[in-house]
Amino acid sequence: MRAIVAAPDTPEGFRMTDEPDPVPGPGQILVEVRHAAVNAGEIRHLGVWPAGTVLGYDAAGHVVRAAADGSGPRAGDRVVAFGAGAWARLAVFDVDSVAVVPAAVDLGEVAALPLVGLTALRTLRASGPLLGRRVLVTGASGGVGRVAVQLARHGGAYVVAVVGSPARGAGLADLGADEVVVGLDGIVDPVDVVLETVGGAHLVAAWGALAPGGVLHSIGWASGEPAVFPVNSTFAPGAARTLRSFGDATAPGPDLALLVDLVARGVLRAPIGWRGSWQRLGEATDALRQRRVAGKILLDLD
Ligand SMILES: NC(=O)c1ccc[n+]([C@@H]2O[C@H](COP(=O)([O-])OP(=O)(O)OC[C@H]3O[C@@H](n4cnc5c(N)ncnc54)[C@H](OP(=O)(O)O)[C@@H]3O)[C@@H](O)[C@H]2O)c1
C-alpha cells in the first residue's frame, strides 16, 4: 500500500513510499482511508518517530474488513477513526477508536475532527457546566481553537477567542465567538475556563485572567516558548484556581460518534483551512508552520 512514513534523513522528515499492507489484530478493523488530517504536534515532533513509521492519526474511509469477533462496524461502513498509521491507503484501528459516519455527512469533513475534536470536547466536559460561564480559548485560529469555540458556544458559554492578528481571527465570530481579541492584554473581566494551546506568555497571561474557582487546561505549547510566572502569581485569595494537563485520547469511539452527530445536526463545522492531495503534504506543512492555515489540514488520498 501507499503510505507516508517518517524519514529523518530527508529535509521534510517524511516520504511517500510503498509499505506492506497492515494486518488487523483482535478487536481491530481494516480501513481503506479516503481522507486524513494533519495535527500540529505530528509536524512539530516529526523527528521522534523511527524511520519507516507510518505517520498520522486522523482518518476517514470505508471498512474493508470487520473485526474477526464481530464487534464494531461492518465491512462497507463509512467510518471516522483515530489511531497511529492514518496516512496510508490502508490502516488498522481498534473498534473502540472509530465511529460510523451516516451517508448525509461528508467523510472529508469528519476526517479533520478526531484529535482536535476529542481535545476540545474532553477539556470542555471536564470544566463542568458551561451555561453562562466565560470561556477563553487561546490559539483560537488553530484546529483545536476553532472546534473549542463552537463547542463552548454550543454548551452555553460566553466565548472569548484569542488570536495573533486580526486576520487570524477571521471567521471566529461566525463559529460562535462572542469576542475575538488579539493577544491577552485586553482581557479585563476574569474568565471561568481557559483552553490554552499556545504556552509561554499566553499561559502566564491566561492564568492571570482566571477567576477564583476557575480551571485552565494546558493543552498545547504551539509557541514553543517557556512560561515564566511572576512571583506570587500562583497565590491568590478565594476559591482555588486549577491548572490541568490534557492528553487523554483513549477509547475515543463514543466521543467520535458524538462529534459526527454534532456535524450531522449542523452544530459543528470541521475547521478545514487547507485541503488538497496527500502528495502536497510538504506544501501543507509549510503553511501550517508559517501560521497560514486557519484550522486543519485535510489530505485527500487521491
Ligand atoms: N494535549 C493534547 O492531547 C493535544 C491535542 C491536540 C493538540 N495539542 C497541541 O495543542 C496545540 C494547538 O494544536 P492545534 O492543532 O490547534 O494547532 P494549530 O492549528 O497550529 O493552532 C495553533 C495556534 O497557536 C497560535 N500560535 C501562537 N504562537 C504560535 C507559534 N509560535 N507557532 C505556531 N502557532 C502559534 C496560532 O494562532 P495565531 O496565528 O492566531 O497566533 C495557531 O493558530 C499544539 O501545540 C498541539 O501540539 C495537544
XYZ file of C-alpha atoms and ligand atoms in Angstrom:
350
model
C 0.000 0.000 0.000
C 0.988 3.628 -0.464
C 1.835 5.427 2.777
C 3.622 8.446 4.210
C 6.359 7.375 6.615
C 8.872 9.062 8.880
C 12.142 9.770 7.050
C 14.564 11.552 9.388
C 17.184 11.586 6.604
C 15.106 13.976 4.436
C 14.669 17.759 4.853
C 10.879 17.289 5.218
C 11.184 14.444 7.735
C 8.744 12.221 5.800
C 8.374 10.496 2.421
C 5.667 8.713 0.438
C 6.511 5.085 -0.189
C 5.106 1.552 -0.532
C 4.649 -0.440 2.652
C 3.265 -3.918 3.384
C -0.488 -3.895 3.996
C -1.276 -3.765 7.732
C -2.933 -6.818 9.290
C -5.719 -6.232 11.833
C -5.275 -7.910 15.210
C -8.021 -8.973 17.640
C -10.642 -6.245 18.050
C -9.354 -4.284 15.053
C -10.778 -3.350 11.654
C -9.050 -2.694 8.342
C -9.994 0.632 6.748
C -9.412 1.940 3.233
C -8.530 5.539 4.035
C -10.053 8.226 1.789
C -9.141 11.332 3.803
C -6.649 12.053 6.567
C -5.807 15.097 8.634
C -2.645 16.670 9.961
C -2.210 17.683 13.585
C 0.250 20.365 14.650
C 2.042 18.002 17.028
C 2.619 15.426 14.279
C 4.543 18.023 12.278
C 6.371 19.587 15.190
C 7.602 16.244 16.511
C 8.409 14.506 13.215
C 11.863 13.602 14.498
C 10.574 11.417 17.336
C 9.303 8.585 15.102
C 11.774 5.954 13.899
C 12.425 5.858 10.140
C 9.678 3.964 8.326
C 6.913 4.584 10.891
C 3.616 5.175 9.081
C 2.561 8.656 10.238
C -0.771 10.279 11.051
C -3.641 9.687 13.485
C -6.830 11.150 11.968
C -8.613 9.350 9.130
C -11.933 8.579 7.480
C -12.760 5.903 4.956
C -14.503 2.596 4.333
C -14.211 -0.590 6.355
C -12.768 -3.327 4.149
C -12.516 -5.976 6.864
C -14.641 -6.084 10.031
C -13.226 -7.271 13.360
C -12.924 -11.062 13.497
C -15.014 -11.219 16.700
C -17.929 -9.405 15.002
C -17.636 -6.290 17.182
C -17.687 -2.761 15.764
C -18.597 -1.590 12.263
C -19.221 -3.940 9.346
C -17.430 -4.205 6.016
C -18.565 -1.355 3.774
C -19.407 1.031 6.623
C -18.099 4.584 6.382
C -16.062 5.421 9.483
C -14.011 8.158 11.075
C -11.058 6.895 13.072
C -8.279 7.857 15.443
C -5.095 5.827 15.710
C -1.485 5.520 14.611
C -0.775 4.908 10.920
C -3.562 7.006 9.390
C -1.608 8.499 6.469
C -1.882 5.340 4.375
C -4.193 3.714 1.840
C -4.956 1.015 4.404
C -4.916 1.384 8.165
C -5.992 -0.723 11.144
C -7.905 0.786 14.037
C -9.275 -0.580 17.308
C -13.054 -0.942 17.181
C -13.351 1.444 20.142
C -11.419 4.112 18.201
C -13.870 4.537 15.322
C -17.390 5.835 14.739
C -19.762 5.113 11.864
C -20.475 8.127 9.630
C -24.000 8.416 8.211
C -24.392 8.898 4.454
C -25.520 12.511 4.883
C -22.194 13.536 6.483
C -19.163 14.312 4.325
C -16.328 11.886 5.084
C -13.730 14.545 4.325
C -15.196 16.915 6.858
C -15.211 14.448 9.737
C -11.681 13.265 8.899
C -10.486 16.676 10.088
C -12.009 16.243 13.532
C -10.615 13.359 15.572
C -7.759 14.737 17.693
C -8.816 18.383 17.796
C -12.444 17.409 18.395
C -11.616 14.980 21.193
C -9.347 17.562 22.786
C -11.885 20.378 22.751
C -14.750 18.097 23.792
C -12.946 16.411 26.665
C -11.436 19.571 28.142
C -14.744 21.413 27.981
C -16.569 18.449 29.505
C -14.026 18.354 32.351
C -14.786 22.021 33.032
C -18.306 21.340 34.329
C -21.469 23.134 33.194
C -20.719 25.905 30.684
C -24.052 27.716 30.674
C -23.380 31.385 31.303
C -19.698 30.861 32.088
C -16.865 32.751 30.433
C -14.578 30.510 28.366
C -11.278 31.818 26.996
C -9.729 29.962 24.027
C -6.131 30.797 23.090
C -4.742 29.858 19.673
C -8.379 30.138 18.612
C -7.379 30.448 14.959
C -5.989 26.901 15.004
C -7.519 23.441 14.783
C -8.261 22.881 18.468
C -9.311 26.509 18.884
C -11.872 26.555 16.067
C -13.582 23.436 17.399
C -13.393 24.642 21.010
C -15.093 27.938 20.144
C -18.020 26.096 18.563
C -18.450 23.525 21.334
C -18.130 26.082 24.129
C -20.771 28.236 22.487
C -22.994 25.175 21.994
C -22.619 24.492 25.724
C -23.974 27.956 26.515
C -20.720 29.726 27.362
C -19.680 33.295 26.628
C -16.653 32.667 24.399
C -13.565 34.864 24.186
C -11.284 33.834 21.305
C -7.645 34.937 21.396
C -5.696 35.152 18.122
C -2.354 36.521 16.917
C -3.670 39.144 14.490
C -6.999 40.488 13.218
C -6.605 38.435 10.020
C -6.191 35.225 12.048
C -9.479 35.953 13.762
C -11.454 35.790 10.515
C -14.488 33.537 10.740
C -14.376 33.005 14.510
C -17.395 35.192 15.227
C -19.371 33.090 12.733
C -18.290 29.972 14.611
C -19.676 31.383 17.863
C -17.046 33.602 19.476
C -18.645 36.456 21.418
C -15.345 38.350 21.407
C -12.315 37.932 19.152
C -9.252 39.643 20.642
C -5.631 39.948 19.552
C -3.428 38.825 22.431
C -4.395 38.737 26.074
C -3.624 42.312 27.126
C -7.216 43.412 26.657
C -8.776 40.707 28.846
C -10.268 42.669 31.741
C -13.101 40.554 33.090
C -11.960 37.263 34.687
C -12.798 34.024 32.922
C -14.054 30.735 34.395
C -12.446 28.325 31.939
C -9.349 28.554 29.745
C -8.455 26.229 26.875
C -4.803 27.112 26.383
C -2.919 25.862 23.301
C -0.088 28.372 22.855
C 2.023 28.113 26.023
C 4.735 30.596 27.004
C 3.475 34.118 27.717
C -0.068 33.102 26.726
C -0.161 30.509 29.502
C 1.046 33.028 32.076
C -1.396 35.730 30.967
C -4.320 33.308 30.729
C -3.596 32.070 34.245
C -3.738 35.685 35.386
C -7.183 36.090 33.777
C -8.659 33.129 35.659
C -11.454 33.818 38.149
C -11.433 32.220 41.621
C -12.584 28.620 41.231
C -11.684 28.647 37.535
C -9.847 25.985 35.574
C -7.119 26.333 32.948
C -6.494 23.368 30.644
C -2.934 23.398 29.346
C -3.480 21.627 26.030
C -0.507 22.589 23.917
C 2.544 24.733 23.505
C 2.353 25.986 19.902
C 4.655 28.939 20.668
C 7.475 26.672 21.831
C 8.319 29.372 24.351
C 8.943 28.895 28.084
C 6.427 30.250 30.594
C 7.782 32.430 33.383
C 5.251 33.072 36.131
C 5.687 36.267 38.154
C 6.459 35.712 41.813
C 3.289 35.016 43.826
C 1.120 34.777 40.702
C 0.025 31.271 41.690
C -1.071 32.531 45.087
C -4.490 34.150 45.305
C -7.245 34.526 47.877
C -10.592 32.822 47.390
C -11.589 29.554 45.758
C -8.691 27.611 44.268
C -7.801 28.061 40.625
C -6.800 24.838 38.856
C -4.174 24.157 36.186
C -4.850 20.849 34.403
C -2.831 18.962 31.842
C -4.570 17.228 28.944
C -3.503 14.230 26.889
C -6.280 11.662 27.101
C -7.332 10.342 23.712
C -8.056 6.806 24.952
C -11.135 4.852 23.744
C -12.315 7.735 21.549
C -15.104 5.887 19.695
C -18.123 7.208 21.654
C -16.801 10.778 21.561
C -16.085 10.493 17.830
C -19.705 9.396 17.408
C -20.827 12.473 19.362
C -18.712 14.754 17.145
C -20.153 13.134 14.000
C -23.648 13.657 15.373
C -22.925 17.336 16.056
C -21.750 17.717 12.446
C -24.866 15.900 11.181
C -27.080 18.267 13.186
C -25.290 21.363 11.886
C -23.950 22.290 15.322
C -20.293 21.731 14.491
C -18.322 22.571 11.361
C -14.932 20.939 10.816
C -12.384 23.767 10.679
C -10.712 22.895 7.380
C -8.229 25.627 6.477
C -6.248 23.760 3.805
C -7.408 20.886 1.625
C -5.521 19.057 -1.108
C -3.903 15.846 -2.293
C -1.749 13.987 0.226
C 1.003 14.319 -2.372
C 1.117 18.015 -1.389
C 1.809 17.306 2.284
C 5.077 19.268 2.222
C 3.314 22.382 0.956
C 0.599 21.981 3.582
C 3.007 21.555 6.477
C 4.961 24.636 5.396
C 1.725 26.611 5.511
C 0.926 25.273 8.989
C 4.376 26.142 10.327
C 4.029 29.660 8.901
C 0.614 30.070 10.585
C -1.159 30.406 7.240
C -3.723 27.653 7.894
C -6.982 28.745 9.534
C -7.751 25.458 11.242
C -6.950 21.995 9.938
C -5.077 20.472 7.024
C -7.220 17.867 5.253
C -5.499 15.429 2.901
C -7.377 13.650 0.119
C -5.845 10.265 -0.661
C -6.292 10.588 -4.416
N -2.657 17.653 24.742
C -3.180 17.092 23.638
O -3.636 15.954 23.638
C -3.212 17.898 22.376
C -4.152 17.640 21.391
C -4.195 18.451 20.257
C -3.280 19.478 20.117
N -2.336 19.671 21.075
C -1.369 20.781 20.958
O -2.124 21.980 21.053
C -1.513 22.995 20.266
C -2.540 23.533 19.277
O -2.931 22.495 18.376
P -3.665 22.892 17.040
O -3.914 21.634 16.304
O -4.800 23.784 17.339
O -2.504 23.728 16.314
P -2.619 24.885 15.212
O -3.755 24.594 14.325
O -1.250 25.053 14.644
O -3.008 26.172 16.063
C -2.115 26.717 16.993
C -2.362 28.196 17.102
O -1.408 28.721 18.030
C -1.117 30.059 17.680
N 0.315 30.358 17.841
C 0.827 31.300 18.634
N 2.160 31.317 18.558
C 2.486 30.363 17.675
C 3.723 29.937 17.157
N 4.886 30.476 17.548
N 3.716 28.950 16.246
C 2.562 28.393 15.843
N 1.340 28.767 16.321
C 1.309 29.748 17.225
C -1.534 30.246 16.229
O -2.524 31.250 16.241
P -2.210 32.745 15.720
O -1.502 32.624 14.416
O -3.564 33.350 15.645
O -1.361 33.369 16.794
C -2.120 28.922 15.795
O -3.335 29.084 15.078
C -0.294 22.353 19.602
O 0.832 22.630 20.413
C -0.639 20.870 19.645
O 0.536 20.070 19.615
C -2.290 18.915 22.193
